[in-house]
Amino acid sequence: MSYHALARKYRPATFDAMVGQEHVTRTLRAALRRDKLAHAYLFSGPRGCGKTTVARLLAKALNCTGGVKDEPCGACEACAAVAAGSSLDVLEIDAASHTGVDNVRELRDMAQYTPSPGASRVFIIDEVHMLSKGAFNALLKILEEPPARVFFFFATTEPVKIPRTILSRCQRFDFRLLTRDELSARLTSIAAAEGVQLEPGALRLIVAQAEGSMRDALSILDQVLAASPERIDEQAVVDLFGLVRSEVAIELNEAVMARDPGRALRLADRVAAGGQSLDDFAHSLVDNFRHLLLLRIDPSLAAGISLPEDQIEILRRQAAHFAPQDLLALLDRASRGFERIHRSGQPRVLLEALLVELVLLESRVVLSDLVRRLEALTGSPLTGGGGPPAGRATGATKPAAAATPPVARAAPRDASAAGNPPAPRQHGASQVRDAAVSAAATTVDGWTAFVETLLGRQPALGSCIMEGIPAEEDGRIALSFPVEKQFQLQLIQKDLPRLQELARELLGRDIVLNLVSGAEADRRERREELRRAVAPTEHEALQRACGGDATLENLVRRLDAEVVPEADRDGWHTAPDRGGAAKRED
Ligand SMILES: [Zn+2]
């Protein structure tokens, strides 16, 4: 059985019957009424939300001999021919399967023919971004001088792949995903028309699974109907489709917020039992934390998230429970985990390890709650001031952090060392130090102080800035980001005016942002890494010791605790003579 019965049967026959996309249809109907339709339109947006439906309705309305100008009658010969796909004046092309130049030459030849008297010739090209370069060139020639009464309606899920020359000749409309309410209302009325009992739990799952696509929603309903023709309950949907992706994301976030690794592992178990790809699941984790981060940093960034508005609202509420730094860390772990899982022959094991890691990382959220509570108790902010509280002994944290890769675990200062800070522990060989010190000399004056001030005033912006590598360039500061830090660069660009203001105030210069790649990035990165390793600022040292967790840092300062690298903690007990080695450095 084919699963497109409902989509065909209930395809909207009029603009009035369309669900959603009113922002598009309102404008197009106004143009139809005034007979002012442009020659070429581009409909972009996710799949299954009405792009070709609107194109077909326009084709009918343009050729309809009955009814009103801005709504096809659906009954005349012309309307029937378009609906049946037999109209000589309306040609529908799926570019995904016709990408050669010949088809477009053919199309160009056909465009030269005059349409039937009183009619319009309409070309609907679906997935237009799939056309070859040659095909686009041929198309461009037609669009440069379109014959009278010839119209093009292009649909695409990937507008960025369309040449600018074509884009500039189209009026563009962006279709949006449908909300849960819109999908629910439509499914409810279709179920009623079909005489089937659709239980609320089942409806909720189908709608969630469809993720804003009407076509998917109807296809899912088709399949469930085939399995249970009279009454559809929640279990029927779960049996067919397993867990719903968006529900999985929400449940995972709950597990992370509750610091419950068991809950996350049970979730993985259910995903696997449902026959879903673990690779996809791991990738959905990356998407999920990216969504949370965007929403946490700036709610207006929701525009970049391809999910229905009500789904975004749930994520927005969840995002509020996380600090941006935590989400950056979660995103970072999730994407590295995905890379490993993607390549691995043992995806299940790695996925479980990743989930536990993500959930345990969450202790930062608790720390940030703790910080908030401390702030409430003491009535003073822990993040203000831009630097460590006065009187903090600097010697205790800096050398410890410059040592082996640290773990983000705060250990209370050793009781035996109270009032008598432990000797600095250094691991670096002195020749490395010399090399790094000379490398460090070439970095920008005052940069680290600037970053520290920024971290104090705007932690999220500051932590992004830290990913860039500064250099003097024509009296300005060029801040370079390797390609894999593109995301941080984008976040900074949103705050650029504020950043420039601070840069002028504190450094007396402007900052230029660069995206660099390959050898250049490596070279800069290595130089900067070397400097951070051997000559870190106090802030960098503490930050490294805290694994980049600003909340933990604040807490460490506040409690006057010390971060002890795990490797050192072992070493402390087994090799007490290390302190002696460190003393030689001084
Ligand atoms: Zn008609």
XYZ file of C-alpha atoms and ligand atoms in Angstrom:
587
model
C 0.000 0.000 0.000
C 1.287 3.438 -0.789
C 1.251 5.848 2.064
C 0.238 8.997 0.263
C -3.475 8.373 0.097
C -4.430 10.953 2.701
C -2.036 13.606 1.396
C -3.629 13.269 -2.052
C -7.186 12.972 -0.839
C -6.947 15.994 1.448
C -4.696 18.212 -0.642
C -6.118 21.743 -0.290
C -8.190 22.722 -3.351
C -8.274 26.405 -2.421
C -6.042 28.943 -0.698
C -8.668 29.177 2.033
C -8.243 25.484 2.777
C -4.464 25.787 3.239
C -3.176 25.296 6.762
C -0.564 27.868 7.787
C 1.618 30.008 5.465
C -0.928 32.865 5.536
C 1.979 35.320 5.200
C 2.624 33.836 1.750
C -0.878 33.241 0.457
C -2.161 36.680 1.513
C 0.446 38.451 -0.648
C 0.064 36.105 -3.599
C -3.732 36.401 -3.615
C -3.466 40.176 -3.583
C -1.162 39.979 -6.638
C -3.606 37.603 -8.378
C -6.505 39.991 -7.783
C -4.597 42.874 -9.369
C -3.199 40.614 -12.104
C 0.259 41.660 -10.926
C 1.918 38.288 -10.404
C 5.698 38.359 -11.039
C 7.209 36.033 -13.628
C 9.267 34.054 -11.163
C 8.742 33.078 -7.533
C 10.973 31.107 -5.245
C 9.272 29.189 -2.456
C 11.834 28.084 0.086
C 11.350 26.180 3.296
C 11.371 22.754 4.902
C 9.807 19.820 3.098
C 6.140 19.048 3.374
C 4.850 22.441 4.411
C 2.989 23.510 1.290
C 5.406 24.908 -1.324
C 4.248 22.856 -4.310
C 0.660 23.010 -3.096
C 0.798 26.803 -3.312
C 2.475 26.581 -6.749
C -0.307 24.315 -8.049
C -3.012 26.557 -6.608
C -1.416 29.517 -8.393
C -1.261 27.542 -11.648
C -4.974 26.747 -11.308
C -5.933 30.296 -10.362
C -4.010 31.667 -13.374
C -5.866 29.376 -15.766
C -9.228 28.966 -14.050
C -12.203 29.961 -16.197
C -14.708 30.091 -13.363
C -14.725 31.468 -9.832
C -12.863 34.541 -8.678
C -9.427 35.780 -9.636
C -7.632 34.935 -6.395
C -9.121 31.498 -5.789
C -9.389 28.571 -8.239
C -12.920 27.223 -8.647
C -11.647 23.648 -8.698
C -14.500 22.631 -11.010
C -13.740 24.032 -14.469
C -11.863 22.126 -17.177
C -8.626 24.012 -16.595
C -8.672 23.349 -12.814
C -9.446 19.665 -13.405
C -6.600 19.344 -15.922
C -4.073 20.885 -13.498
C -5.322 18.618 -10.690
C -4.984 15.561 -12.946
C -1.540 16.639 -14.184
C -2.810 16.661 -17.785
C -2.826 20.407 -18.451
C -0.852 21.398 -21.539
C -0.171 24.810 -20.031
C 1.158 23.670 -16.673
C 4.389 21.719 -16.546
C 5.695 20.270 -13.305
C 9.375 19.282 -13.188
C 11.177 17.548 -10.354
C 14.731 18.863 -10.619
C 15.908 16.094 -8.311
C 15.414 13.691 -11.220
C 15.863 16.068 -14.200
C 19.114 17.860 -13.684
C 20.487 17.852 -17.219
C 20.715 20.909 -19.442
C 18.593 19.201 -22.117
C 15.498 19.392 -19.995
C 15.923 23.094 -19.527
C 16.559 23.652 -23.249
C 13.363 21.728 -23.801
C 11.714 23.900 -21.208
C 13.028 27.026 -22.906
C 11.662 25.856 -26.233
C 8.302 25.158 -24.643
C 8.302 28.568 -22.991
C 8.422 30.120 -26.457
C 5.080 28.575 -27.425
C 2.099 30.755 -26.750
C -0.214 29.249 -24.149
C -3.792 28.336 -25.015
C -5.941 31.429 -25.605
C -6.665 33.241 -22.359
C -4.385 30.876 -20.418
C -0.965 31.177 -18.784
C 1.949 28.839 -19.207
C 3.232 27.755 -15.816
C 6.424 25.931 -14.921
C 6.657 24.429 -11.469
C 10.202 23.274 -10.723
C 10.532 21.336 -7.496
C 13.890 21.088 -5.680
C 15.206 23.668 -8.130
C 18.591 23.802 -6.330
C 19.367 20.396 -7.868
C 19.638 21.801 -11.402
C 23.063 21.626 -13.015
C 25.098 24.751 -13.713
C 24.260 24.491 -17.411
C 20.582 24.133 -16.614
C 20.689 27.249 -14.447
C 22.348 29.169 -17.292
C 19.650 28.133 -19.730
C 17.012 29.058 -17.162
C 18.645 32.430 -16.595
C 18.274 33.264 -20.304
C 14.506 32.775 -20.049
C 14.232 34.723 -16.826
C 16.122 37.656 -18.309
C 13.371 38.159 -20.865
C 10.345 36.159 -19.820
C 7.647 35.838 -22.514
C 4.215 37.267 -21.680
C 1.917 34.995 -19.623
C 4.772 32.675 -18.669
C 5.303 32.032 -14.968
C 7.888 30.109 -12.988
C 7.297 28.766 -9.504
C 10.435 27.315 -7.983
C 10.382 25.279 -4.783
C 13.465 24.448 -2.760
C 14.552 23.190 0.627
C 18.042 24.623 0.091
C 17.911 28.189 -1.249
C 21.612 28.745 -0.530
C 22.454 26.392 -3.388
C 20.687 28.566 -5.958
C 22.897 30.941 -7.993
C 22.534 34.588 -7.058
C 21.760 35.502 -10.672
C 18.625 33.356 -10.470
C 17.697 34.522 -6.963
C 17.852 38.156 -8.023
C 15.182 37.503 -10.637
C 12.738 35.815 -8.283
C 10.381 37.050 -5.644
C 11.114 34.918 -2.657
C 8.769 33.562 0.001
C 9.962 31.586 2.990
C 7.582 28.888 4.135
C 7.656 27.959 7.791
C 7.120 24.724 9.663
C 3.599 24.230 10.916
C 2.897 24.518 14.615
C 1.611 21.615 16.653
C -1.766 23.306 16.910
C -2.025 23.669 13.142
C -1.089 20.035 12.568
C -3.368 18.795 15.369
C -6.376 20.666 14.041
C -5.853 19.309 10.525
C -5.283 15.712 11.671
C -8.322 15.852 13.939
C -10.579 16.988 11.119
C -9.186 14.383 8.710
C -9.606 11.599 11.281
C -13.209 12.710 11.808
C -13.821 12.743 8.050
C -12.359 9.231 7.819
C -14.511 8.042 10.722
C -11.532 6.953 12.796
C -11.065 7.489 16.515
C -7.765 9.270 17.114
C -6.864 9.327 20.817
C -5.226 12.468 22.224
C -1.994 10.632 23.159
C -1.670 9.245 19.642
C -2.392 12.641 18.104
C 0.299 14.243 20.274
C 2.886 11.644 19.196
C 2.042 11.873 15.496
C 2.287 15.642 15.624
C 5.600 15.496 17.493
C 6.978 12.944 15.055
C 5.983 15.100 12.058
C 8.155 17.980 13.318
C 6.135 20.654 11.566
C 5.668 18.893 8.223
C 2.069 18.388 7.076
C 3.176 15.805 4.517
C 4.937 13.768 7.197
C 1.977 14.091 9.547
C -0.404 12.722 6.918
C 2.001 9.980 5.900
C 2.317 8.871 9.528
C -1.457 8.931 9.951
C -1.735 6.852 6.747
C 0.592 4.213 8.126
C -1.005 4.056 11.545
C -4.419 3.852 9.921
C -3.284 0.891 7.854
C -2.302 -0.905 11.060
C -5.304 0.110 13.177
C -8.153 1.269 10.937
C -10.758 2.119 13.570
C -9.080 3.383 16.697
C -5.585 4.811 16.999
C -4.024 4.893 20.443
C -0.615 5.973 21.691
C 0.796 2.447 21.672
C -0.073 1.977 17.994
C 2.093 4.983 17.129
C 4.988 3.876 19.348
C 4.845 0.366 17.859
C 5.251 1.740 14.367
C 7.667 4.606 14.846
C 9.541 4.037 18.065
C 10.468 7.116 20.033
C 9.904 10.568 18.688
C 13.060 12.579 18.075
C 11.841 15.778 19.666
C 10.525 13.913 22.693
C 13.903 12.189 22.996
C 15.675 15.560 23.065
C 13.352 16.884 25.753
C 13.725 13.729 27.823
C 17.505 13.808 27.482
C 17.616 17.423 28.661
C 15.519 16.423 31.648
C 17.998 13.642 32.431
C 20.908 16.090 32.196
C 19.108 18.618 34.385
C 18.305 15.895 36.933
C 21.904 14.591 36.822
C 20.489 11.135 36.237
C 22.775 8.980 34.050
C 20.416 6.018 34.494
C 17.600 7.967 32.909
C 19.808 8.870 29.939
C 20.905 5.254 29.507
C 17.328 4.003 29.655
C 16.563 6.512 26.925
C 19.391 5.123 24.753
C 18.048 1.660 25.400
C 14.580 2.655 24.198
C 16.047 4.341 21.113
C 18.035 1.217 20.261
C 15.074 -1.073 20.971
C 12.961 1.024 18.602
C 15.413 0.151 15.836
C 16.504 3.754 15.431
C 20.004 4.543 14.224
C 22.366 5.367 17.072
C 24.347 7.510 14.683
C 21.256 9.664 14.098
C 20.561 9.765 17.796
C 24.104 10.950 18.520
C 23.780 13.600 15.864
C 20.474 14.747 17.300
C 22.300 15.374 20.595
C 24.568 17.865 18.841
C 21.559 19.627 17.300
C 19.826 19.632 20.647
C 22.646 21.348 22.556
C 23.147 23.792 19.724
C 19.458 24.705 19.963
C 19.691 25.133 23.730
C 22.811 27.273 23.429
C 21.284 29.553 20.809
C 18.122 29.960 22.857
C 20.067 30.534 26.053
C 22.291 33.213 24.540
C 19.656 35.136 22.636
C 16.012 34.106 22.192
C 15.923 35.862 18.816
C 18.362 33.238 17.521
C 15.381 30.853 17.471
C 14.972 31.946 13.850
C 17.953 29.722 13.023
C 16.314 26.639 14.521
C 14.276 24.510 12.200
C 11.611 23.405 14.668
C 8.005 24.450 15.188
C 7.517 27.447 17.482
C 5.847 25.518 20.302
C 8.666 22.973 20.339
C 11.144 25.834 20.561
C 9.197 27.201 23.517
C 9.783 23.985 25.464
C 13.494 24.081 24.634
C 13.643 27.740 25.618
C 12.319 26.870 29.059
C 14.853 24.065 29.376
C 17.692 26.281 28.158
C 17.021 28.688 31.028
C 18.240 25.998 33.429
C 21.724 25.989 31.928
C 24.569 28.470 31.983
C 25.880 29.309 28.490
C 29.289 27.939 29.436
C 27.725 24.611 30.369
C 25.916 24.440 27.054
C 29.121 25.244 25.176
C 30.802 22.396 27.026
C 27.897 20.015 26.386
C 27.846 20.948 22.704
C 31.571 20.427 22.471
C 31.452 16.980 24.112
C 28.422 15.934 22.096
C 29.986 16.861 18.757
C 33.250 15.144 19.578
C 31.284 12.124 20.786
C 29.276 12.065 17.583
C 32.464 12.043 15.482
C 33.702 9.011 17.397
C 30.354 7.194 17.279
C 29.993 7.912 13.583
C 33.303 6.211 12.802
C 33.051 3.425 15.302
C 32.104 -0.209 14.893
C 30.905 -0.120 18.516
C 28.492 2.791 18.458
C 26.354 1.562 21.355
C 29.216 1.469 23.844
C 30.485 4.889 22.825
C 27.004 6.364 22.874
C 26.438 5.146 26.418
C 29.789 6.543 27.497
C 28.922 9.852 25.872
C 25.546 10.034 27.611
C 27.090 9.386 31.011
C 29.739 12.012 30.279
C 27.106 14.568 29.287
C 24.978 13.907 32.344
C 27.940 14.099 34.699
C 29.089 17.357 33.102
C 25.825 18.747 34.337
C 27.206 19.195 37.853
C 28.087 22.641 36.558
C 24.428 23.555 36.536
C 24.224 22.628 40.184
C 27.288 24.756 40.788
C 25.689 27.696 39.061
C 22.598 27.208 41.224
C 24.887 27.119 44.224
C 26.541 30.312 43.063
C 23.136 31.940 42.702
C 22.195 30.843 46.189
C 25.508 32.131 47.542
C 24.883 35.401 45.741
C 21.442 35.618 47.276
C 22.850 34.898 50.742
C 25.768 37.301 50.550
C 23.933 39.886 48.480
C 26.912 40.383 46.199
C 27.563 39.066 42.721
C 30.292 36.496 42.257
C 30.894 37.382 38.652
C 31.349 41.138 38.935
C 34.564 43.090 39.051
C 36.292 41.462 36.139
C 39.036 39.911 38.198
C 39.660 37.720 41.178
C 38.804 39.127 44.597
C 41.617 41.093 46.139
C 43.895 39.189 48.479
C 43.599 35.931 46.553
C 47.020 34.311 46.624
C 48.034 34.027 43.006
C 50.855 31.574 43.406
C 48.642 28.731 44.504
C 46.526 28.305 41.413
C 48.735 29.393 38.570
C 51.453 26.763 38.704
C 48.996 23.958 39.461
C 47.015 24.808 36.390
C 50.033 25.047 34.150
C 50.636 21.369 34.769
C 49.194 18.286 33.053
C 45.726 18.372 31.474
C 43.495 19.067 34.448
C 40.144 17.729 35.488
C 37.319 19.999 36.458
C 37.172 18.880 40.023
C 37.551 21.216 42.915
C 39.305 19.749 45.911
C 39.259 21.691 49.158
C 42.676 22.942 49.947
C 44.688 20.288 51.712
C 44.310 20.824 55.479
C 47.991 20.261 56.099
C 48.792 23.040 53.673
C 46.375 25.567 55.184
C 48.112 28.849 55.812
C 51.139 27.408 54.149
C 50.369 27.135 50.426
C 51.905 24.115 48.726
C 54.986 24.739 46.685
C 54.335 25.487 43.029
C 54.201 22.315 40.956
C 55.693 22.606 37.506
C 56.061 19.948 34.857
C 57.298 21.891 31.850
C 60.908 21.505 30.756
C 62.797 24.778 30.835
C 63.698 24.788 27.142
C 59.995 24.575 26.240
C 59.417 27.478 28.551
C 62.055 29.581 26.806
C 60.612 28.865 23.399
C 57.143 29.743 24.596
C 58.182 32.925 26.306
C 59.695 34.230 23.101
C 56.540 33.198 21.248
C 54.425 34.898 23.868
C 56.307 38.123 23.336
C 54.776 38.431 19.876
C 51.178 38.432 21.112
C 49.157 41.581 21.573
C 49.924 43.835 24.520
C 47.135 43.996 27.037
C 45.152 41.261 25.326
C 44.900 38.878 28.245
C 43.848 41.690 30.584
C 41.242 42.648 28.032
C 39.913 39.087 27.855
C 39.798 38.856 31.632
C 37.826 42.075 31.898
C 35.476 40.828 29.230
C 35.002 37.511 31.017
C 34.050 39.436 34.124
C 31.573 41.700 32.366
C 30.146 39.353 29.740
C 31.162 35.760 30.402
C 29.526 34.281 27.293
C 31.166 36.768 24.936
C 34.461 36.434 26.798
C 34.538 32.669 26.506
C 33.950 32.945 22.758
C 36.700 35.570 22.403
C 39.130 33.212 24.086
C 38.834 30.850 21.138
C 40.365 33.442 18.814
C 44.049 34.163 18.340
C 45.021 37.832 18.412
C 47.743 39.519 16.357
C 48.770 43.109 15.616
C 47.751 44.140 12.132
C 47.896 47.671 10.707
C 47.226 49.369 14.020
C 44.271 47.122 14.727
C 43.924 43.764 16.398
C 43.217 40.915 14.024
C 41.455 38.141 15.913
C 41.655 34.896 13.968
C 39.377 31.917 14.339
C 40.107 28.498 12.881
C 37.284 27.117 10.758
C 36.087 24.761 13.497
C 35.485 27.771 15.755
C 33.208 29.360 13.195
C 30.289 29.015 15.545
C 31.967 31.128 18.255
C 32.871 33.667 15.593
C 29.226 33.933 14.595
C 28.167 34.463 18.194
C 30.757 37.222 18.581
C 29.600 38.915 15.406
C 26.196 39.380 16.985
C 27.825 41.366 19.787
C 30.428 43.109 17.681
C 29.421 46.713 18.420
C 29.686 46.135 22.177
C 32.982 44.340 21.720
C 34.409 47.205 19.643
C 33.325 49.692 22.254
C 35.197 47.758 24.944
C 38.219 47.259 22.698
C 38.477 50.981 22.069
C 38.029 51.728 25.749
C 40.542 49.184 27.062
C 42.966 48.648 24.210
C 42.535 51.873 22.273
C 42.134 49.919 19.056
C 39.558 48.223 16.877
C 39.250 44.482 16.511
C 38.957 42.802 13.123
C 37.529 39.288 13.055
C 39.043 36.742 10.642
C 38.226 33.206 9.732
C 41.449 31.383 8.900
C 42.084 27.847 7.800
C 44.771 25.234 7.403
C 48.421 25.973 8.054
C 47.903 29.578 9.094
C 45.395 28.562 11.772
C 47.667 25.755 12.942
C 50.662 28.035 13.191
C 48.815 30.707 15.180
C 47.092 28.123 17.298
C 50.347 26.356 18.161
C 52.054 29.586 19.101
C 49.181 30.617 21.311
C 48.882 27.133 22.830
C 52.527 27.195 23.705
C 52.179 30.545 25.384
C 49.098 29.452 27.332
C 50.858 26.277 28.422
C 53.989 27.871 29.761
C 53.127 31.472 30.469
C 49.432 31.493 31.281
C 47.798 34.492 32.843
C 46.276 33.874 36.213
C 42.863 33.747 34.704
C 43.883 31.304 31.971
C 45.525 29.084 34.544
C 42.476 28.954 36.758
C 40.220 28.594 33.784
C 42.188 25.640 32.510
C 42.203 24.069 35.907
C 38.425 24.383 35.930
C 38.079 22.899 32.470
C 36.761 26.188 31.079
C 33.885 26.318 33.537
C 33.415 29.938 34.612
C 30.937 28.991 37.305
C 33.354 26.560 38.834
C 36.033 29.229 38.649
C 33.896 31.695 40.528
C 33.144 29.102 43.115
C 36.795 28.187 43.515
C 37.654 31.832 44.090
C 34.751 32.367 46.404
C 35.439 29.333 48.563
C 39.170 29.957 48.362
C 39.472 26.366 47.208
C 42.123 24.973 44.963
C 41.759 22.962 41.803
C 44.032 19.963 41.845
C 44.692 18.180 38.562
C 43.858 14.502 38.916
C 47.274 13.439 37.641
C 48.837 15.590 40.328
C 46.631 14.254 43.044
C 47.903 10.765 42.289
C 51.423 12.050 41.990
C 51.157 13.825 45.290
C 50.775 10.611 47.189
C 53.105 8.417 45.174
C 55.846 10.888 44.341
C 56.180 13.421 47.116
C 59.542 14.556 45.772
C 57.862 16.467 42.935
C 57.734 19.561 45.057
C 61.521 19.474 45.073
C 61.617 19.445 41.300
C 59.351 22.441 41.232
C 61.513 24.352 43.642
C 64.382 24.113 41.215
C 62.316 26.136 38.774
C 62.272 29.002 41.229
Zn -11.444 26.665 -12.240
